[in-house]
XYZ file of C-alpha atoms in Angstrom:
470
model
C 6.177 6.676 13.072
C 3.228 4.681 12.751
C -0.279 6.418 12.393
C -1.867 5.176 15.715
C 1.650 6.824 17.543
C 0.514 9.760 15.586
C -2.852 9.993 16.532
C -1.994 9.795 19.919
C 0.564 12.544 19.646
C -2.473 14.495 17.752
C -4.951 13.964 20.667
C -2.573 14.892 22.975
C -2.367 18.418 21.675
C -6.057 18.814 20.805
C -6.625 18.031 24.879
C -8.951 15.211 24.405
C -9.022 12.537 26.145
C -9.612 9.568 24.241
C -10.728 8.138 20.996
C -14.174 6.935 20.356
C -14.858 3.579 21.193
C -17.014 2.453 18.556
C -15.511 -0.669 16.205
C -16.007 -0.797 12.452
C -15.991 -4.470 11.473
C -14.581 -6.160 8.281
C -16.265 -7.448 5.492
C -16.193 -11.646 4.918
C -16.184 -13.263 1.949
C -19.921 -14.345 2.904
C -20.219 -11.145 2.373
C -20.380 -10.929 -1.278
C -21.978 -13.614 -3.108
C -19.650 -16.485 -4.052
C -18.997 -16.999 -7.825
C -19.428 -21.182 -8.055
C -19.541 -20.315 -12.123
C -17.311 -17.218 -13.575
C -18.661 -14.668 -15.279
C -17.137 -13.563 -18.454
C -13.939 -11.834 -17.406
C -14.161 -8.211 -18.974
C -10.977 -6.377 -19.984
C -10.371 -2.987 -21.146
C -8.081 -1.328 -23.499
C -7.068 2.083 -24.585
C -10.702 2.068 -27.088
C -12.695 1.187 -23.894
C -14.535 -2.818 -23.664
C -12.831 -5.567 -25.852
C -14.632 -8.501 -27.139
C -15.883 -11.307 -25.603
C -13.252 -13.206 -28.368
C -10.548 -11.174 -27.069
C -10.778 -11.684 -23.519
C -10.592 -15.019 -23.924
C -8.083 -14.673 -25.696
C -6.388 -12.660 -23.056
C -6.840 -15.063 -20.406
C -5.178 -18.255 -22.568
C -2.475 -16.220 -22.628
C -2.503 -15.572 -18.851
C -3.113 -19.151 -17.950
C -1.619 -21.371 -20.642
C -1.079 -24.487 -18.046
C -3.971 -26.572 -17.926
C -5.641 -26.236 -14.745
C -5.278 -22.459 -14.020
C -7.622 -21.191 -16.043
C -10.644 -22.354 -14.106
C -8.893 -20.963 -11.120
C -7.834 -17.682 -11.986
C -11.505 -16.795 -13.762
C -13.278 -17.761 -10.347
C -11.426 -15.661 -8.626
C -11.374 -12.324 -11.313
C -14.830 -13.102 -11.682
C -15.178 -12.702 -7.669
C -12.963 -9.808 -7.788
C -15.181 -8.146 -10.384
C -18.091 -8.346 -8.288
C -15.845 -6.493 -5.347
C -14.566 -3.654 -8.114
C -17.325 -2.940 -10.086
C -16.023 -0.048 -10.464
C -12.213 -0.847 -10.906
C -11.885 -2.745 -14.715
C -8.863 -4.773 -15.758
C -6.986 -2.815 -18.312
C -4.719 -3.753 -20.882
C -2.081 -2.116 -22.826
C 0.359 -1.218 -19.932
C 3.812 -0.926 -19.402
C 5.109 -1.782 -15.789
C 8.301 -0.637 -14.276
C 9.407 -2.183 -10.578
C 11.147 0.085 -8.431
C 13.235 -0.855 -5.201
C 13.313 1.298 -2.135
C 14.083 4.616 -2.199
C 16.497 5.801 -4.494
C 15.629 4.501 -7.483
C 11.967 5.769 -7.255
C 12.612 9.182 -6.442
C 15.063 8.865 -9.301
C 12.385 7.780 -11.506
C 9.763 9.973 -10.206
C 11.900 13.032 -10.579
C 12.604 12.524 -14.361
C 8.859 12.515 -14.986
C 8.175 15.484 -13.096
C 10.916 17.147 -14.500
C 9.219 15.998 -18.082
C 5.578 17.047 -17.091
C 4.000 19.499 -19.636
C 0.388 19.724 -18.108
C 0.073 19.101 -14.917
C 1.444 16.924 -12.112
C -1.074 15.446 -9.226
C 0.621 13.899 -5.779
C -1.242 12.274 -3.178
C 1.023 11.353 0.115
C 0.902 10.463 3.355
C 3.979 11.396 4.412
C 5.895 14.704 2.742
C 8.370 15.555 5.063
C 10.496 18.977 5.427
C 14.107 17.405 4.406
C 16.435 17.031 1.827
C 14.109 14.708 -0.400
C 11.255 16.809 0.508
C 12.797 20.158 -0.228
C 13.819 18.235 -3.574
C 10.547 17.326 -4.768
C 8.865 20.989 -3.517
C 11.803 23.176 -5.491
C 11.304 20.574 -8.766
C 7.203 20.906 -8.194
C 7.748 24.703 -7.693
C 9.764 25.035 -10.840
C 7.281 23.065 -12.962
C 4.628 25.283 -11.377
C 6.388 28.421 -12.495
C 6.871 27.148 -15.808
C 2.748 26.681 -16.327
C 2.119 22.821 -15.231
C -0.541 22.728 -12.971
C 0.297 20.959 -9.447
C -2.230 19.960 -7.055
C -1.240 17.643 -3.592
C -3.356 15.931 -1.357
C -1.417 15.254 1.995
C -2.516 13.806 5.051
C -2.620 16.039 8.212
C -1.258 13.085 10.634
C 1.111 11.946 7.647
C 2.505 15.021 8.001
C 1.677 16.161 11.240
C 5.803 17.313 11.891
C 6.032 18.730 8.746
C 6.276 22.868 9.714
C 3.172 25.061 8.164
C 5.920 26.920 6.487
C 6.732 24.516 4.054
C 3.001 24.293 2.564
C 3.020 27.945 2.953
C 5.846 27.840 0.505
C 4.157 25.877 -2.212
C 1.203 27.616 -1.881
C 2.708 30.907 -2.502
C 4.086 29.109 -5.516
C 0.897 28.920 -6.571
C 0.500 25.047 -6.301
C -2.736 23.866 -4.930
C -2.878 21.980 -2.131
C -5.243 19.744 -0.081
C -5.228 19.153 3.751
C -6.547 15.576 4.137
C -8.952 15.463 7.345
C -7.244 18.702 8.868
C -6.195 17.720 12.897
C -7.280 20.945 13.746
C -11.386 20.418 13.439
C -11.735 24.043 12.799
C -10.351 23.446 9.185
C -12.224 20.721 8.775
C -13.717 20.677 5.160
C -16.527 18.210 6.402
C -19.205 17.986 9.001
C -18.212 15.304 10.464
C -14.659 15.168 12.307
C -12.691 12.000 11.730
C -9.794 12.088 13.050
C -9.181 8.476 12.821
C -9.817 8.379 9.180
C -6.578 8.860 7.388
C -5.133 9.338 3.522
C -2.340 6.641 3.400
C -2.327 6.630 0.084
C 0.861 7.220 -2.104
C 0.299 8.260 -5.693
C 2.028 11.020 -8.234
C 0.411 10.871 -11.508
C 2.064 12.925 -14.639
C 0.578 14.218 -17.202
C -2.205 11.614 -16.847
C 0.031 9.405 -18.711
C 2.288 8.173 -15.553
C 1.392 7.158 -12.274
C 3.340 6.441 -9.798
C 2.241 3.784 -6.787
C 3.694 1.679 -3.910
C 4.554 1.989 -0.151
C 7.289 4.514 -0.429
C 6.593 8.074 1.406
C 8.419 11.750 0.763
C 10.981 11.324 3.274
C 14.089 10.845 4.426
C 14.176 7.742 5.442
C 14.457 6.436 1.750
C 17.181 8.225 0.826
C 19.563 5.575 1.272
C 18.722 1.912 0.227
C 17.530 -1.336 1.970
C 21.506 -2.877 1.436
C 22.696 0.757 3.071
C 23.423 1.803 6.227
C 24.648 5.152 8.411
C 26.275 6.529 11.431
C 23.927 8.436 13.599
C 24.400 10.375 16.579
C 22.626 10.129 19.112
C 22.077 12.376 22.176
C 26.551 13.237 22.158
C 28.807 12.479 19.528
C 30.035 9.212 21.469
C 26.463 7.955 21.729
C 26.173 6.159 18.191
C 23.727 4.055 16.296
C 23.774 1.808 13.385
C 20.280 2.892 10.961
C 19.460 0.782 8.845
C 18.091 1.910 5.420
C 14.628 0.953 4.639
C 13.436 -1.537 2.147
C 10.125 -0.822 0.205
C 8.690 -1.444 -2.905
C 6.948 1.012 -5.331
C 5.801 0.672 -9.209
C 5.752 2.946 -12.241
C 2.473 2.984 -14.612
C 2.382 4.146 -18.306
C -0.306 3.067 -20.151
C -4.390 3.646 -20.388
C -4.112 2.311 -16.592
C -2.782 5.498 -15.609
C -6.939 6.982 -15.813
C -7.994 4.674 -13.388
C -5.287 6.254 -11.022
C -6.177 9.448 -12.350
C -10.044 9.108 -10.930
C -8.997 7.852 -7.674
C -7.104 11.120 -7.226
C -9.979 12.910 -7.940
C -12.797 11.301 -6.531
C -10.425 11.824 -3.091
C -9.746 15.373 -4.305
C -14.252 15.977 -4.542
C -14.998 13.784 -1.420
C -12.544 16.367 0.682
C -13.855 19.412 -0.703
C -10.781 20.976 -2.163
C -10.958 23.962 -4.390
C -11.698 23.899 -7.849
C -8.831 22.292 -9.980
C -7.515 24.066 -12.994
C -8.446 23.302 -15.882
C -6.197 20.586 -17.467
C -6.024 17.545 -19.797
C -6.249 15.253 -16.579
C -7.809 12.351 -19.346
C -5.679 12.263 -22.137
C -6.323 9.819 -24.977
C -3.565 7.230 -24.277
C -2.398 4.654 -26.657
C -1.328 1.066 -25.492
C 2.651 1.268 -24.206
C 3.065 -2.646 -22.927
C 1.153 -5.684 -23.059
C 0.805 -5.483 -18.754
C -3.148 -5.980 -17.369
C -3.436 -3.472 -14.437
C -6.503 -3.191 -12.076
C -6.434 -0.179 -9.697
C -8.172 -0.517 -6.767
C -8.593 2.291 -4.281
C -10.423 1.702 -0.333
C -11.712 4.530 1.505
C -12.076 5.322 4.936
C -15.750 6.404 5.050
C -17.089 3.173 2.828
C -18.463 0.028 4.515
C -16.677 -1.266 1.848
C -12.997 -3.009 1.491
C -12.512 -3.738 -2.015
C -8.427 -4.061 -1.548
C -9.374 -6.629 1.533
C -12.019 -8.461 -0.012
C -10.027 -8.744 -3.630
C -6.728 -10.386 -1.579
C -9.080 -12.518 0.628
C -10.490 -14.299 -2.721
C -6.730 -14.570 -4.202
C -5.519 -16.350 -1.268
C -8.263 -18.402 -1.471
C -8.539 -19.366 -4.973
C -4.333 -20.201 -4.301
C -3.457 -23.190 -5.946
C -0.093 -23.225 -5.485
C 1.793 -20.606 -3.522
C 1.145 -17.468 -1.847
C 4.051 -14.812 -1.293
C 3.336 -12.259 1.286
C 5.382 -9.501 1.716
C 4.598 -6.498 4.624
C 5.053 -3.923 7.017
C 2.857 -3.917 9.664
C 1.317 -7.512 10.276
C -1.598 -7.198 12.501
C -4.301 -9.651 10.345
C -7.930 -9.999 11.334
C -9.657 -13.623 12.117
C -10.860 -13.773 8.465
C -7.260 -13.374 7.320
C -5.718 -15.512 9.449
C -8.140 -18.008 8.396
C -7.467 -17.652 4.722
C -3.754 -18.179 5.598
C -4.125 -20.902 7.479
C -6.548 -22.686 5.631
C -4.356 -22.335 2.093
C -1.636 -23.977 3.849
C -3.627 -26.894 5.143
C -4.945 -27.808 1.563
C -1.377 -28.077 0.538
C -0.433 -23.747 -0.847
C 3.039 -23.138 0.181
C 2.105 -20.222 1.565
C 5.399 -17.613 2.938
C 5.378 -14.768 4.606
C 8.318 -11.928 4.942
C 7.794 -9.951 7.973
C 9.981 -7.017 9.421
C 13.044 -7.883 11.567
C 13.258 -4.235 13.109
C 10.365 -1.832 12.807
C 9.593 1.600 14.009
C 6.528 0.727 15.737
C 7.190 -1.824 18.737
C 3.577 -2.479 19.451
C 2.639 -3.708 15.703
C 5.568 -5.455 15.839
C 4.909 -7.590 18.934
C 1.007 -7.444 18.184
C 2.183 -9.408 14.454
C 4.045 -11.433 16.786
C 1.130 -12.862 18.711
C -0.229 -14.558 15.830
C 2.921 -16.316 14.449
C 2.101 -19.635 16.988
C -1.202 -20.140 14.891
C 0.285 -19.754 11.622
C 3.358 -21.647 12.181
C 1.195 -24.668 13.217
C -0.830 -24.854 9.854
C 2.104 -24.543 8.011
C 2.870 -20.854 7.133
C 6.665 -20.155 6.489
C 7.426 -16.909 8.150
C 10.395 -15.197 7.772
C 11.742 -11.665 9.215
C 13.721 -9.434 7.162
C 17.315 -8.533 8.925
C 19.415 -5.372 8.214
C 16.952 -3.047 6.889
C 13.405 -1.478 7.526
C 10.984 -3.095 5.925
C 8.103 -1.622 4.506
C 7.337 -2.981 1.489
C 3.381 -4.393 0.765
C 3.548 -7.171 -2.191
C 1.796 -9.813 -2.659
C 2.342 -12.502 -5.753
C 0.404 -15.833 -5.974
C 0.724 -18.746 -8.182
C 2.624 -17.216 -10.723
C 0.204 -14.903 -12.726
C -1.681 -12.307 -9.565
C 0.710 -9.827 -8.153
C -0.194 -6.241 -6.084
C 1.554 -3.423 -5.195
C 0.199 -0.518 -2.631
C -0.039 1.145 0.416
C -2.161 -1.202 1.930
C -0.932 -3.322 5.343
C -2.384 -6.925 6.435
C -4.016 -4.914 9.475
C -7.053 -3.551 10.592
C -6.105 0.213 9.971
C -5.403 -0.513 6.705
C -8.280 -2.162 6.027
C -10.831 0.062 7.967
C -9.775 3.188 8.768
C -7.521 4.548 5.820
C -7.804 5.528 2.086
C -5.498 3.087 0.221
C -4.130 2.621 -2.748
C -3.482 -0.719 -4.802
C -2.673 -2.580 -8.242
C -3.199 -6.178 -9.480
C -1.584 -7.400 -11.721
C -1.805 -10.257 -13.928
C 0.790 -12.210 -16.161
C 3.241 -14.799 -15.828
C 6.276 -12.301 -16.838
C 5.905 -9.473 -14.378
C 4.824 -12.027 -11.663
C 8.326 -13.890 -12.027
C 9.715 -10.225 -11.523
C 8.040 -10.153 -8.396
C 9.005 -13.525 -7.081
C 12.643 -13.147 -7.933
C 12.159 -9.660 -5.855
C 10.548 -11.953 -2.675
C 13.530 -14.381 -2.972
C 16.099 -11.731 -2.645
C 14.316 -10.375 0.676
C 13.699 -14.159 1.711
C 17.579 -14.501 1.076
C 18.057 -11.654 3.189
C 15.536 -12.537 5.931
C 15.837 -15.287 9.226
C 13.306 -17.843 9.430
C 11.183 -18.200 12.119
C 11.774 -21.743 13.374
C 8.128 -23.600 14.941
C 10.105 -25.145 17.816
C 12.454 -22.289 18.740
C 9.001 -19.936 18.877
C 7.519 -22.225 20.992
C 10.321 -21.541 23.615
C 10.540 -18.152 23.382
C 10.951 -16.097 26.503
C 8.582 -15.028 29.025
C 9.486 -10.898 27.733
C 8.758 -11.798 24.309
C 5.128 -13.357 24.984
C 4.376 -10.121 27.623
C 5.085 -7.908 25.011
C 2.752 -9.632 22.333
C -0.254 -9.708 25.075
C -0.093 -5.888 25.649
C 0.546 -4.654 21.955
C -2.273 -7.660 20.708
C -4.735 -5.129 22.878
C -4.625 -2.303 21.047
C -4.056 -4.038 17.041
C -7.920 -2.773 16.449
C -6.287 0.620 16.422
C -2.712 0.321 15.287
């Protein structure tokens, strides 16, 4: 469900009667000041700063075709100015996961490895078979003296039942409420109910960190080429569900304390009780030669560092732009960017969802496809599976992975949770990943949209209404 059909379904059982009807607004690139000249481009290693020398260094080997390099430090150096706070870090070693399966797979080995303490930050941690899963493995480890601490959001998990958390807490596993529904648990003094944690991030050991799109529930238990039986109201009434198809990404390397920091500057800004005492920063030698940024928005900042950062990508496109998403509901400043990167010549592609389980983001996506189809966007919808994947790769060397959708909730009103990354070899990962969805996917034709039916085009005015608050 998606969090504005939450929301409702929370005001609804508060009694209130509507939501407040002042607008946040997006940041613009006139916003920050535009880099005409980059900076030096500052990495980081396991030791902390590297050398002027070495940077350079670094970004030869990022940008070995001639041509790129001016490109890709105009936009890092923009990008720094965004995330002063967020450096680019070397030393990593990167591990893509697809959909379900194989990430609770991977995610389960490390907790099952953990020796000090295991912090999960979620959205979504439903009361199923997955979910029961991961709370008997985090109760175990908990028993066994790793520390466990979990943030979860209180609309994320709004039909999750009490008893579960009761369960962990007993356990003695400490747990976070992320702006409580109820306002009389509220751990702020301000109630804001709109403001959500959509963030999904299980860190290990502060060694491993774990990041993506992909919730705690069961509706990645089965992959995006899968499919079930349901039934449906009587045992005659059945219906084909399709499995869903995300994306998610594995961190080991000095990375992983970025991630770490994010989880607790979330954990301080809500208030929650004192941690335990752990090595949450351990000294952490190099693992890969990956370069990771982690950037983290947050609901209660003017700021949109994860916008603002794929705003100056697009735009500093030289030669493609591969979008991959969920829930499609871009601002003007977006669709500009788009459209404008196609006009100068960017093969710019988008893969969209096919089926969704939110009708009025869908349609409200919809609405825009008309513009972008006439500047030249490729769009494409992905069939036979639920897609909620958020990926982005351009040009070969910038690639991101997150929570984050191209929409205004995820831009304004949620805590989200990204990485960039940069090189040529885990890029090409990522693009052979798009072309297997884009293989998978129908394309949405200019001329055939144009005729669509009169249904189609009522639907997309009503949902396009409300995409301020989807």
């Amino acid at each position: 469900m998606c969090c504005f059909s939450k929301i409702i379904k929370c005001i609804t059982a508060c009694g209130l009667i509507g939501l407040s009807t002042s607008c946040a607004s997006l940041p613009g690139m006139g916003s920050a000041a535009v880099v005409k000249k980059a900076n030096a481009v500052q990495f980081e290693n396991a030791q902390g700063p590297v050398s002027a020398n070495t940077s350079s260094a670094i970004l030869k080997e990022l940008t070995n075709e001639a041509g790129r390099r001016e490109i890709l430090e105009r936009h890092l150096a923009f990008a720094q100015n965004v995330n002063r706070d967020s450096p680019l870090v070397t030393g990593n070693r990167l591990t893509l996961l697809k959909d379900g399966p194989a990430t609770y797979q991977a995610m389960f080995a490390a907790i099952r490895a953990a020796q000090d303490h295991i912090n999960l930050e979620t959205y979504i941690f439903e009361d199923g078979e997955i979910g029961t899963t991961f709370a008997n493995l985090l109760l175990e480890k908990q028993a066994a003296g790793v520390q466990v601490n979990i943030i979860y959001d209180s609309v994320g998990c709004l039909n999750t039942p009490a008893e579960f958390f009761e369960r962990l807490s007993a356990g003695g596993i400490q747990l976070l409420e992320y702006n409580p529904v109820n306002p009389a648990k509220g751990n702020k003094n301000e109630w804001t109910l709109n403001n959500r944690d959509h963030r999904k991030l299980l860190v290990v050991d502060g060694k491993t960190a774990f990041l993506g799109g992909i919730n705690i529930s069961e509706s990645y238990s089965r992959g995006s080429s899968s499919s079930v039986r349901r039934a449906r109201n009587t045992a005659d009434a059945k219906k084909s569900e399709a499995g869903w198809r995300d994306t998610h990404l594995q961190v080991k390397g000095p990375a992983v304390a970025e991630f770490q920091k994010l989880f607790m500057d979330t954990w301080s800004r809500q208030e929650g009780p004192p941690l335990a005492s752990k090595q949450y920063f351990p000294k952490i030698e190099a693992q890969g030669d990956e370069i990771v940024r982690a950037i983290g928005s947050r609901s209660d900042s003017d700021e949109s560092p994860i916008y603002l950062t794929l705003l100056s990508a697009i735009e500093h496109a030289e030669r493609h732009v591969h979008l991959t998403n969920a829930y499609f509901v871009p601002d003007p400043e977006l669709l500009k960017t788009l459209t404008d990167a196609a006009q100068r010549g960017v093969n710019v592609e988008l893969i969209l969802p096919g089926q969704t389980d939110s009708w009025m983001v869908f349609h409200a996506g919809r609405s825009h496809y008309a513009e972008l189809l006439d500047a030249g966007v490729k769009l494409y919808e992905r069939r036979g599976a639920v897609l909620h994947s958020k990926t982005a790769t351009i040009d070969g060397v910038w690639s991101t992975i997150g929570s984050t959708n191209l929409d205004w909730r995820s831009f304004l009103h949620n805590d989200e949770l990204n990485a960039v990354i940069l090189g040529t070899d885990f890029s090409q990962q990522m693009n052979n990943l798009f072309a297997e969805d884009r293989a998978q996917s129908t394309p949405i034709d200019p001329q055939q949209w144009k005729h669509r039916s009169l249904l189609l085009r009522l639907k997309e005015w009503l949902a396009v209404r409300f995409e301020y608050w989807l």
